[in-house]
Amino acid sequence: AQKITQTQPGMFVQEKEAVTLDCTYDTSDPSYGLFWYKQPSSGEMIFLIYQGSYDQQNATEGRYSLNFQKARKSANLVISASQLGDSAMYFCAMREGNSGYSTLTFGKGTMLLVSP
Amino acid sequence: DAGVIQSPRHEVTEMGQEVTLRCKPISGHDYLFWYRQTMMRGLELLIYFNNNVPIDDSGMPEDRFSAKMPNASFSTLKIQPSEPRDSAVYFCASSPFTGSGANVLTFGAGSRLTVL
């Protein structure tokens, strides 16, 4: 079974509108971390936001927020006031466990296109 | 800090040739990762190191692939002999260990490999 599922291959949004990118995860570990990365057409992977499984509040970083619904095992990325520069591939990733170190497992990604 | 530095950015080679990809992690980061990205398989972890020691190489596809980290500031991923199916973008990433679970991976710009 996939550990990270991103069901939206592509999303379209108009500039200045908000958009939600979906991510569901699968783990039996009570301790885990969820990450979102952005990959623009230039190819680099840019870290956006992190949510720990024990964090009480949803993470926010500027225009990015993470809608964390633990019971549903979802960690959707919300981008407010979209900009043309937000057009990119977005990846959700998970790290399981909090003792020692474990690696990130990535989803397949969602391509976001922002139109004027 | 200049970030994670990878070279070459682009490599075109013929089947059967040896390919060496290079990575300089961020100074002070304890962990180094090699990922491969393809359209079909997404982002796959190949191998990762902790304090220059390989920890998990289960993602290395075949014996043709090898990785080394002779010191804290340098790692190589070698493919010998290369095959067309090795064509992909290879990312190096590094991470500190903070003990909190929020160990963010910082990625290099990637090395795009094309094997003809």
XYZ file of N, CA and C in Angstrom:
696
model
N 0.849 -1.200 0.000
C 0.000 0.000 0.000
C 0.883 1.248 0.000
N 0.396 2.249 -0.713
C 1.154 3.494 -0.779
C 1.088 4.190 0.568
N 2.201 4.745 0.979
C 2.210 5.459 2.245
C 1.710 6.890 2.082
N 1.940 7.471 0.923
C 1.496 8.833 0.644
C 0.707 8.816 -0.648
N -0.489 9.341 -0.616
C -1.341 9.366 -1.801
C -1.736 10.797 -2.123
N -1.429 11.197 -3.333
C -1.872 12.492 -3.842
C -2.757 12.191 -5.040
N -4.045 12.381 -4.884
C -5.011 11.915 -5.883
C -5.192 12.885 -7.038
N -4.719 14.102 -6.911
C -4.931 15.113 -7.950
C -3.666 15.213 -8.821
N -3.691 14.672 -10.030
C -2.507 14.812 -10.879
C -2.252 16.258 -11.250
N -3.368 17.024 -11.451
C -3.219 18.422 -11.830
C -4.346 19.261 -11.257
N -3.999 20.515 -10.954
C -4.994 21.450 -10.445
C -4.799 22.795 -11.140
N -5.933 23.461 -11.371
C -5.894 24.790 -11.963
C -6.527 25.780 -10.995
N -5.941 26.957 -10.926
C -6.508 27.991 -10.060
C -6.213 29.345 -10.683
N -7.092 30.280 -10.425
C -6.845 31.636 -10.915
C -6.037 32.412 -9.884
N -5.254 33.293 -10.425
C -4.443 34.156 -9.570
C -5.325 34.798 -8.493
N -4.755 34.892 -7.287
C -5.377 35.522 -6.123
C -6.408 34.645 -5.422
N -6.725 33.506 -6.004
C -7.646 32.601 -5.331
C -6.871 31.606 -4.478
N -7.571 30.964 -3.546
C -6.962 29.923 -2.714
C -7.126 28.557 -3.383
N -6.199 27.667 -3.078
C -6.272 26.321 -3.644
C -5.830 25.317 -2.585
N -6.463 24.157 -2.604
C -6.111 23.076 -1.665
C -5.594 21.885 -2.442
N -4.422 21.434 -2.055
C -3.816 20.240 -2.659
C -3.927 19.100 -1.648
N -4.483 17.986 -2.104
C -4.796 16.894 -1.188
C -3.614 15.956 -0.961
N -3.575 15.433 0.260
C -2.571 14.433 0.610
C -3.137 13.547 1.705
N -3.158 12.251 1.467
C -3.492 11.316 2.533
C -2.304 10.399 2.763
N -2.222 9.897 3.999
C -1.053 9.103 4.351
C -1.494 7.852 5.097
N -0.589 6.919 5.158
C -0.890 5.651 5.804
C 0.284 5.279 6.703
N 0.013 5.199 7.988
C 1.029 4.766 8.930
C 0.356 4.264 10.190
N 1.004 3.326 10.850
C 0.519 2.838 12.140
C 1.381 3.388 13.283
N 2.390 4.151 12.921
C 3.268 4.751 13.924
C 2.593 5.992 14.484
N 2.493 6.120 15.807
C 1.836 7.309 16.363
C 2.671 8.583 16.206
N 3.941 8.405 15.941
C 4.834 9.553 15.789
C 5.303 9.650 14.351
N 5.002 10.758 13.718
C 5.403 10.929 12.317
C 5.414 12.421 11.985
N 6.003 12.724 10.852
C 6.049 14.107 10.394
C 5.614 14.176 8.946
N 4.961 15.255 8.599
C 4.471 15.444 7.236
C 5.097 16.713 6.646
N 5.509 16.632 5.420
C 6.229 17.712 4.755
C 5.584 17.985 3.396
N 5.687 19.224 2.976
C 5.339 19.585 1.608
C 6.546 20.267 0.964
N 6.806 19.853 -0.291
C 7.851 20.448 -1.087
C 7.262 20.940 -2.392
N 7.900 21.991 -2.926
C 7.513 22.558 -4.212
C 8.638 22.322 -5.205
N 8.281 21.918 -6.413
C 9.287 21.740 -7.465
C 8.877 22.549 -8.692
N 9.431 23.741 -8.870
C 9.114 24.525 -10.062
C 9.752 23.905 -11.298
N 9.488 24.498 -12.429
C 9.979 23.937 -13.700
C 11.496 23.908 -13.764
N 12.149 24.719 -12.978
C 13.614 24.719 -12.942
C 14.173 23.456 -12.283
N 13.336 22.730 -11.557
C 13.721 21.409 -11.082
C 14.112 21.275 -9.628
N 14.457 22.346 -8.959
C 14.893 22.182 -7.572
C 13.709 21.853 -6.667
N 13.989 21.211 -5.557
C 12.969 20.851 -4.568
C 13.067 21.843 -3.416
N 11.960 22.533 -3.156
C 11.954 23.597 -2.149
C 11.028 23.204 -1.008
N 11.542 23.187 0.210
C 10.738 22.866 1.382
C 9.757 23.998 1.665
N 8.499 23.628 1.939
C 7.474 24.628 2.210
C 7.025 24.637 3.664
N 6.657 23.447 4.182
C 5.977 23.438 5.468
C 6.070 22.055 6.091
N 6.043 22.021 7.433
C 6.154 20.778 8.185
C 5.069 20.724 9.267
N 4.533 19.500 9.466
C 3.553 19.270 10.525
C 3.934 17.996 11.277
N 4.094 18.088 12.575
C 4.363 16.910 13.387
C 3.054 16.286 13.855
N 3.063 14.991 14.056
C 1.824 14.297 14.406
C 1.282 14.718 15.764
N 2.130 15.224 16.623
C 1.683 15.644 17.947
C 1.425 17.141 18.035
N 1.625 17.823 16.932
C 1.378 19.272 16.954
C -0.113 19.539 17.097
N -0.445 20.412 18.023
C -1.850 20.684 18.307
C -2.476 21.595 17.264
N -1.658 22.474 16.720
C -2.208 23.436 15.759
C -1.715 23.129 14.356
N -2.507 23.526 13.388
C -2.093 23.388 11.996
C -0.912 24.309 11.716
N 0.052 23.787 10.972
C 1.229 24.580 10.637
C 0.881 25.651 9.605
N 1.533 26.789 9.744
C 1.383 27.863 8.753
C 2.750 28.461 8.476
N 2.953 28.831 7.203
C 4.176 29.510 6.779
C 3.786 30.493 5.691
N 3.573 31.727 6.080
C 3.192 32.739 5.100
C 1.868 32.383 4.444
N 1.866 32.246 3.112
C 0.632 31.922 2.392
C 0.308 30.429 2.408
N 1.198 29.635 2.997
C 0.980 28.197 3.046
C 0.446 27.789 4.416
N -0.532 26.935 4.412
C -0.991 26.336 5.654
C -1.287 24.863 5.392
N -1.210 24.105 6.439
C -1.427 22.673 6.336
C -2.694 22.335 7.101
N -3.681 21.806 6.412
C -4.932 21.385 7.029
C -4.762 19.931 7.477
N -4.396 19.773 8.751
C -4.042 18.465 9.298
C -5.259 17.858 9.980
N -5.742 16.741 9.414
C -6.870 16.039 10.008
C -6.408 14.624 10.333
N -6.015 14.458 11.590
C -5.345 13.231 12.019
C -6.239 12.009 11.869
N -7.500 12.132 12.257
C -8.405 10.981 12.202
C -8.613 10.523 10.769
N -8.590 11.456 9.844
C -8.760 11.123 8.434
C -7.435 10.793 7.757
N -6.348 10.979 8.488
C -5.010 10.786 7.934
C -4.829 11.614 6.673
N -5.162 12.880 6.801
C -4.962 13.778 5.671
C -4.151 14.998 6.099
N -3.397 15.510 5.170
C -2.510 16.647 5.424
C -2.507 17.524 4.178
N -3.598 18.191 3.953
C -3.762 18.976 2.733
C -3.038 20.305 2.826
N -2.437 20.716 1.734
C -1.748 22.001 1.651
C -2.716 23.044 1.106
N -2.831 24.137 1.819
C -3.660 25.241 1.362
C -2.752 26.414 0.999
N -2.902 26.879 -0.233
C -2.147 28.060 -0.676
C -3.165 29.182 -0.831
N -2.983 30.228 -0.081
C -3.908 31.358 -0.171
C -3.364 32.382 -1.168
N -4.249 33.129 -1.750
C -3.877 34.220 -2.663
C -2.824 33.759 -3.668
N -3.195 32.799 -4.500
C -2.251 32.210 -5.450
C -1.579 33.259 -6.314
N -0.320 32.979 -6.635
C 0.460 33.837 -7.514
C 0.951 33.010 -8.693
N 1.276 33.698 -9.782
C 1.744 32.997 -10.978
C 2.965 32.137 -10.662
N 3.788 32.626 -9.745
C 4.986 31.886 -9.368
C 4.719 30.637 -8.566
N 3.468 30.415 -8.188
C 3.122 29.180 -7.472
C 2.958 28.004 -8.426
N 2.923 28.268 -9.715
C 2.814 27.185 -10.693
C 4.024 26.275 -10.565
N 3.766 25.021 -10.223
C 4.853 24.085 -9.936
C 4.247 22.727 -9.624
N 5.133 21.757 -9.412
C 4.748 20.447 -8.905
C 4.873 20.498 -7.391
N 3.900 19.923 -6.688
C 3.919 19.922 -5.233
C 3.903 18.477 -4.726
N 4.823 18.207 -3.810
C 4.963 16.860 -3.268
C 4.689 16.855 -1.775
N 3.900 15.880 -1.359
C 3.681 15.599 0.044
C 4.622 14.461 0.433
N 5.151 14.511 1.646
C 6.087 13.474 2.088
C 5.880 13.198 3.568
N 6.272 12.012 3.991
C 6.096 11.612 5.390
C 7.367 10.981 5.923
N 7.641 11.274 7.176
C 8.687 10.569 7.926
C 7.994 9.873 9.084
N 8.221 8.588 9.243
C 7.617 7.819 10.331
C 8.592 7.677 11.483
N 8.069 7.753 12.688
C 8.908 7.563 13.868
C 9.572 8.851 14.284
N 9.970 8.920 15.519
C 10.619 10.121 16.025
C 11.839 9.794 16.861
N 12.176 8.532 16.921
C 13.385 8.171 17.646
C 14.444 7.797 16.628
N 15.590 8.358 16.794
C 16.601 8.120 15.780
C 16.242 8.889 14.529
N 16.292 8.234 13.420
C 16.038 8.931 12.164
C 15.369 7.980 11.190
N 14.461 8.500 10.413
C 13.897 7.705 9.340
C 13.781 8.592 8.112
N 13.669 7.996 6.973
C 13.736 8.747 5.724
C 12.373 9.249 5.295
N 12.365 10.140 4.337
C 11.129 10.668 3.776
C 10.631 9.783 2.646
N 9.327 9.525 2.665
C 8.661 8.866 1.545
C 7.769 9.893 0.872
N 7.922 10.018 -0.448
C 7.208 11.048 -1.195
C 6.004 10.486 -1.926
N 4.985 11.344 -2.097
C 3.881 11.028 -2.986
C 4.265 11.298 -4.432
N 3.331 11.045 -5.338
C 3.590 11.196 -6.771
C 3.543 12.644 -7.229
N 2.935 13.484 -6.418
C 2.920 14.900 -6.739
C 1.640 15.371 -7.400
N 1.399 16.672 -7.293
C 0.283 17.350 -7.950
C 0.837 18.559 -8.694
N 0.493 18.658 -9.968
C 0.933 19.815 -10.762
C -0.097 20.933 -10.604
N 0.341 22.078 -10.139
C -0.537 23.238 -9.978
C -0.226 24.268 -11.052
N -1.262 24.715 -11.736
C -1.105 25.784 -12.715
C -1.950 26.971 -12.290
N -1.323 28.114 -12.177
C -2.000 29.342 -11.777
C -2.140 30.218 -13.009
N -3.370 30.585 -13.306
C -3.614 31.398 -14.503
C -3.910 32.848 -14.115
N -3.584 33.790 -15.013
C -3.823 35.212 -14.707
C -5.316 35.530 -14.642
N 25.335 29.968 3.727
C 25.742 28.678 3.162
C 25.231 28.586 1.724
N 26.016 27.928 0.860
C 25.651 27.866 -0.546
C 24.602 26.808 -0.805
N 24.201 26.053 0.168
C 23.239 24.995 -0.049
C 23.929 23.718 -0.500
N 23.143 22.747 -0.899
C 23.667 21.488 -1.402
C 24.081 21.687 -2.856
N 25.301 21.316 -3.156
C 25.828 21.564 -4.501
C 26.037 20.241 -5.223
N 25.443 20.141 -6.391
C 25.574 18.935 -7.201
C 26.240 19.251 -8.528
N 26.998 18.288 -8.997
C 27.575 18.411 -10.337
C 27.684 17.026 -10.964
N 27.607 16.928 -12.277
C 27.217 18.001 -13.193
C 25.717 18.249 -13.144
N 25.262 19.346 -13.669
C 23.822 19.605 -13.732
C 23.169 18.782 -14.831
N 23.908 18.583 -15.888
C 23.404 17.785 -17.006
C 24.529 16.862 -17.486
N 24.130 15.635 -17.797
C 25.105 14.675 -18.308
C 24.423 13.846 -19.380
N 25.035 13.816 -20.530
C 24.564 12.956 -21.615
C 25.691 11.984 -21.925
N 25.376 10.704 -21.917
C 26.409 9.713 -22.125
C 25.838 8.554 -22.932
N 26.706 7.715 -23.365
C 26.267 6.556 -24.139
C 26.209 5.321 -23.252
N 25.321 4.449 -23.614
C 25.157 3.198 -22.878
C 26.508 2.508 -22.710
N 26.729 2.026 -21.489
C 27.970 1.318 -21.213
C 29.046 2.179 -20.564
N 28.866 3.495 -20.641
C 29.860 4.384 -20.052
C 29.652 4.511 -18.550
N 30.720 4.867 -17.870
C 30.633 5.124 -16.438
C 30.179 6.555 -16.191
N 29.297 6.713 -15.222
C 28.794 8.035 -14.860
C 29.090 8.266 -13.376
N 29.621 9.429 -13.064
C 29.851 9.796 -11.670
C 29.172 11.117 -11.363
N 28.273 11.084 -10.408
C 27.579 12.285 -9.953
C 28.154 12.680 -8.604
N 28.256 13.985 -8.377
C 28.935 14.482 -7.188
C 28.032 15.374 -6.353
N 28.303 15.390 -5.068
C 27.465 16.168 -4.158
C 28.293 16.705 -3.005
N 28.051 17.988 -2.721
C 28.636 18.606 -1.522
C 27.487 19.012 -0.619
N 27.326 18.374 0.536
C 26.195 18.707 1.412
C 26.428 20.014 2.155
N 25.404 20.444 2.861
C 25.529 21.637 3.696
C 26.412 21.291 4.898
N 27.326 22.177 5.191
C 28.248 21.959 6.290
C 27.485 21.790 7.602
N 27.847 20.743 8.346
C 27.188 20.511 9.621
C 26.007 19.563 9.565
N 25.564 19.247 8.370
C 24.463 18.292 8.256
C 24.991 16.872 8.457
N 24.256 16.102 9.247
C 24.712 14.760 9.595
C 24.312 13.705 8.574
N 23.281 14.017 7.788
C 22.712 13.014 6.894
C 22.809 13.470 5.444
N 23.072 12.510 4.581
C 23.103 12.770 3.150
C 22.308 11.691 2.435
N 21.503 12.133 1.475
C 20.595 11.234 0.767
C 20.817 11.365 -0.738
N 20.659 10.256 -1.423
C 20.586 10.260 -2.877
C 19.196 9.761 -3.291
N 18.488 10.599 -4.066
C 17.189 10.250 -4.610
C 17.268 10.232 -6.130
N 16.378 9.460 -6.732
C 16.228 9.446 -8.187
C 14.781 9.812 -8.511
N 14.602 10.658 -9.508
C 13.252 11.064 -9.916
C 13.010 10.720 -11.365
N 11.959 9.958 -11.624
C 11.508 9.666 -12.977
C 10.013 9.894 -13.051
N 9.508 10.052 -14.264
C 8.067 10.251 -14.436
C 7.303 9.032 -13.956
N 7.848 7.861 -14.239
C 7.110 6.636 -13.935
C 7.100 6.312 -12.448
N 8.227 6.501 -11.787
C 8.373 6.032 -10.415
C 8.433 7.142 -9.379
N 8.415 8.391 -9.841
C 8.464 9.494 -8.892
C 9.821 9.600 -8.226
N 9.811 10.059 -6.983
C 11.045 10.226 -6.209
C 11.319 8.962 -5.403
N 12.474 8.371 -5.674
C 12.850 7.142 -4.971
C 14.148 7.365 -4.206
N 14.165 6.919 -2.962
C 15.392 6.983 -2.181
C 16.317 5.852 -2.615
N 17.532 6.209 -2.954
C 18.510 5.194 -3.368
C 19.348 4.735 -2.180
N 19.905 5.690 -1.445
C 20.804 5.377 -0.340
C 20.903 6.591 0.548
N 21.199 6.371 1.849
C 21.507 7.508 2.675
C 22.638 7.188 3.654
N 23.327 8.235 4.037
C 24.494 8.164 4.906
C 24.233 8.962 6.192
N 24.814 8.477 7.268
C 24.851 9.228 8.508
C 26.309 9.342 8.944
N 26.776 10.573 9.083
C 28.183 10.780 9.457
C 29.118 9.961 8.569
N 28.855 10.039 7.278
C 29.674 9.428 6.226
C 29.519 7.914 6.123
N 28.710 7.303 6.949
C 28.541 5.848 6.928
C 27.236 5.506 6.215
N 27.265 4.606 5.223
C 26.003 4.220 4.565
C 25.102 3.475 5.540
N 23.876 3.919 5.647
C 22.926 3.340 6.596
C 21.955 2.386 5.898
N 21.444 2.801 4.763
C 20.458 1.990 4.066
C 20.651 2.174 2.563
N 21.051 1.106 1.913
C 21.225 1.158 0.453
C 20.229 0.245 -0.247
N 19.142 -0.065 0.422
C 18.171 -0.999 -0.152
C 17.488 -0.452 -1.397
N 17.544 0.844 -1.594
C 16.940 1.446 -2.772
C 17.828 1.462 -3.994
N 19.061 1.086 -3.843
C 19.979 1.043 -4.982
C 19.498 -0.070 -5.916
N 19.205 0.289 -7.165
C 18.515 -0.662 -8.031
C 19.337 -1.894 -8.398
N 20.605 -1.712 -8.624
C 21.418 -2.848 -9.051
C 22.849 -2.649 -8.613
N 23.626 -3.705 -8.804
C 25.051 -3.612 -8.465
C 25.784 -2.604 -9.339
N 25.159 -2.192 -10.395
C 25.797 -1.184 -11.250
C 25.888 0.163 -10.544
N 25.071 0.332 -9.514
C 25.040 1.574 -8.761
C 25.886 1.434 -7.497
N 26.686 2.454 -7.235
C 27.439 2.482 -5.985
C 27.543 3.922 -5.509
N 27.643 4.097 -4.208
C 27.754 5.440 -3.635
C 28.799 5.415 -2.532
N 29.502 6.534 -2.435
C 30.522 6.674 -1.410
C 30.427 8.041 -0.763
N 30.912 8.108 0.459
C 31.013 9.387 1.136
C 32.335 9.384 1.897
N 33.415 9.745 1.226
C 34.735 9.651 1.839
C 34.958 10.630 2.983
N 34.204 11.724 2.975
C 34.313 12.684 4.080
C 33.003 13.449 4.205
N 32.923 14.293 5.195
C 31.657 14.967 5.521
C 31.228 15.974 4.466
N 32.109 16.319 3.545
C 31.761 17.366 2.589
C 31.679 16.874 1.152
N 31.663 15.556 0.959
C 31.668 15.075 -0.420
C 31.072 13.672 -0.530
N 30.235 13.476 -1.549
C 29.694 12.160 -1.827
C 29.610 11.972 -3.333
N 29.713 10.731 -3.761
C 29.560 10.406 -5.177
C 28.559 9.283 -5.346
N 27.864 9.330 -6.480
C 26.999 8.238 -6.924
C 27.514 7.817 -8.285
N 27.864 6.558 -8.387
C 28.476 6.082 -9.620
C 27.585 5.021 -10.252
N 27.483 5.076 -11.562
C 26.750 4.066 -12.323
C 27.723 3.497 -13.348
N 27.942 2.210 -13.273
C 28.891 1.574 -14.161
C 28.492 0.118 -14.399
N 28.159 -0.269 -15.626
C 27.969 0.557 -16.807
C 26.571 1.175 -16.832
N 26.443 2.323 -17.450
C 25.135 2.976 -17.509
C 24.258 2.347 -18.596
N 22.949 2.445 -18.386
C 21.960 1.936 -19.335
C 20.906 3.024 -19.578
N 20.212 2.950 -20.726
C 19.194 3.979 -21.015
C 18.149 4.116 -19.904
N 17.802 3.026 -19.229
C 16.780 3.108 -18.181
C 17.277 3.828 -16.936
N 18.547 4.163 -16.890
C 19.063 4.949 -15.786
C 18.813 6.447 -15.983
N 18.318 6.808 -17.143
C 18.037 8.217 -17.419
C 17.014 8.730 -16.411
N 17.368 9.808 -15.727
C 16.547 10.337 -14.636
C 17.210 11.602 -14.122
N 16.530 12.236 -13.178
C 17.172 13.313 -12.419
C 17.575 12.731 -11.071
N 18.828 12.922 -10.735
C 19.360 12.409 -9.480
C 19.569 13.581 -8.520
N 18.934 13.467 -7.378
C 19.029 14.522 -6.377
C 19.874 14.053 -5.200
N 20.670 14.960 -4.727
C 21.345 14.799 -3.453
C 20.658 15.734 -2.459
N 20.503 15.284 -1.231
C 19.905 16.124 -0.190
C 20.661 15.893 1.111
N 20.661 16.906 1.951
C 21.291 16.737 3.263
C 20.358 17.257 4.341
N 20.602 16.797 5.547
C 19.711 17.130 6.654
C 20.479 17.105 7.960
N 20.130 18.023 8.857
C 20.665 17.915 10.214
C 19.828 16.909 10.985
N 20.297 16.560 12.166
C 19.475 15.766 13.055
C 19.193 16.615 14.284
N 17.919 16.996 14.439
C 17.580 17.881 15.554
C 16.953 17.125 16.713
N 16.554 15.890 16.464
C 15.902 15.110 17.507
C 14.424 15.410 17.648
N 13.912 16.378 16.902
C 12.506 16.754 17.050
C 11.609 16.090 16.020
N 12.199 15.462 15.030
C 11.393 14.890 13.952
C 11.278 15.819 12.759
N 11.461 17.106 12.994
C 11.341 18.079 11.902
C 12.685 18.263 11.231
N 13.290 17.171 10.807
C 14.592 17.258 10.159
C 14.366 17.485 8.679
N 14.473 18.733 8.275
C 14.131 19.110 6.904
C 15.259 18.738 5.956
N 14.905 18.057 4.888
C 15.878 17.769 3.838
C 16.018 18.983 2.940
N 17.265 19.384 2.722
C 17.556 20.427 1.750
C 18.144 19.757 0.521
N 17.514 20.004 -0.612
C 17.912 19.334 -1.845
C 18.874 20.185 -2.661
N 19.724 19.494 -3.403
C 20.502 20.152 -4.427
C 19.638 20.386 -5.665
N 20.230 21.013 -6.676
C 19.485 21.351 -7.886
C 19.253 20.143 -8.779
N 19.922 19.046 -8.489
C 19.732 17.830 -9.269
C 20.714 17.699 -10.417
N 20.955 16.457 -10.808
C 21.774 16.140 -11.981
C 20.899 15.368 -12.954
N 20.675 15.972 -14.112
C 19.834 15.309 -15.124
C 20.716 14.426 -15.986
N 20.466 13.126 -15.919
C 21.265 12.152 -16.653
C 20.465 11.595 -17.823
N 21.076 11.631 -18.983
C 20.498 11.013 -20.171
C 21.495 9.994 -20.701
N 21.046 8.750 -20.790
C 21.889 7.682 -21.314
C 21.320 7.247 -22.667
N 22.121 7.431 -23.698
C 21.655 7.136 -25.061
C 21.915 5.689 -25.448
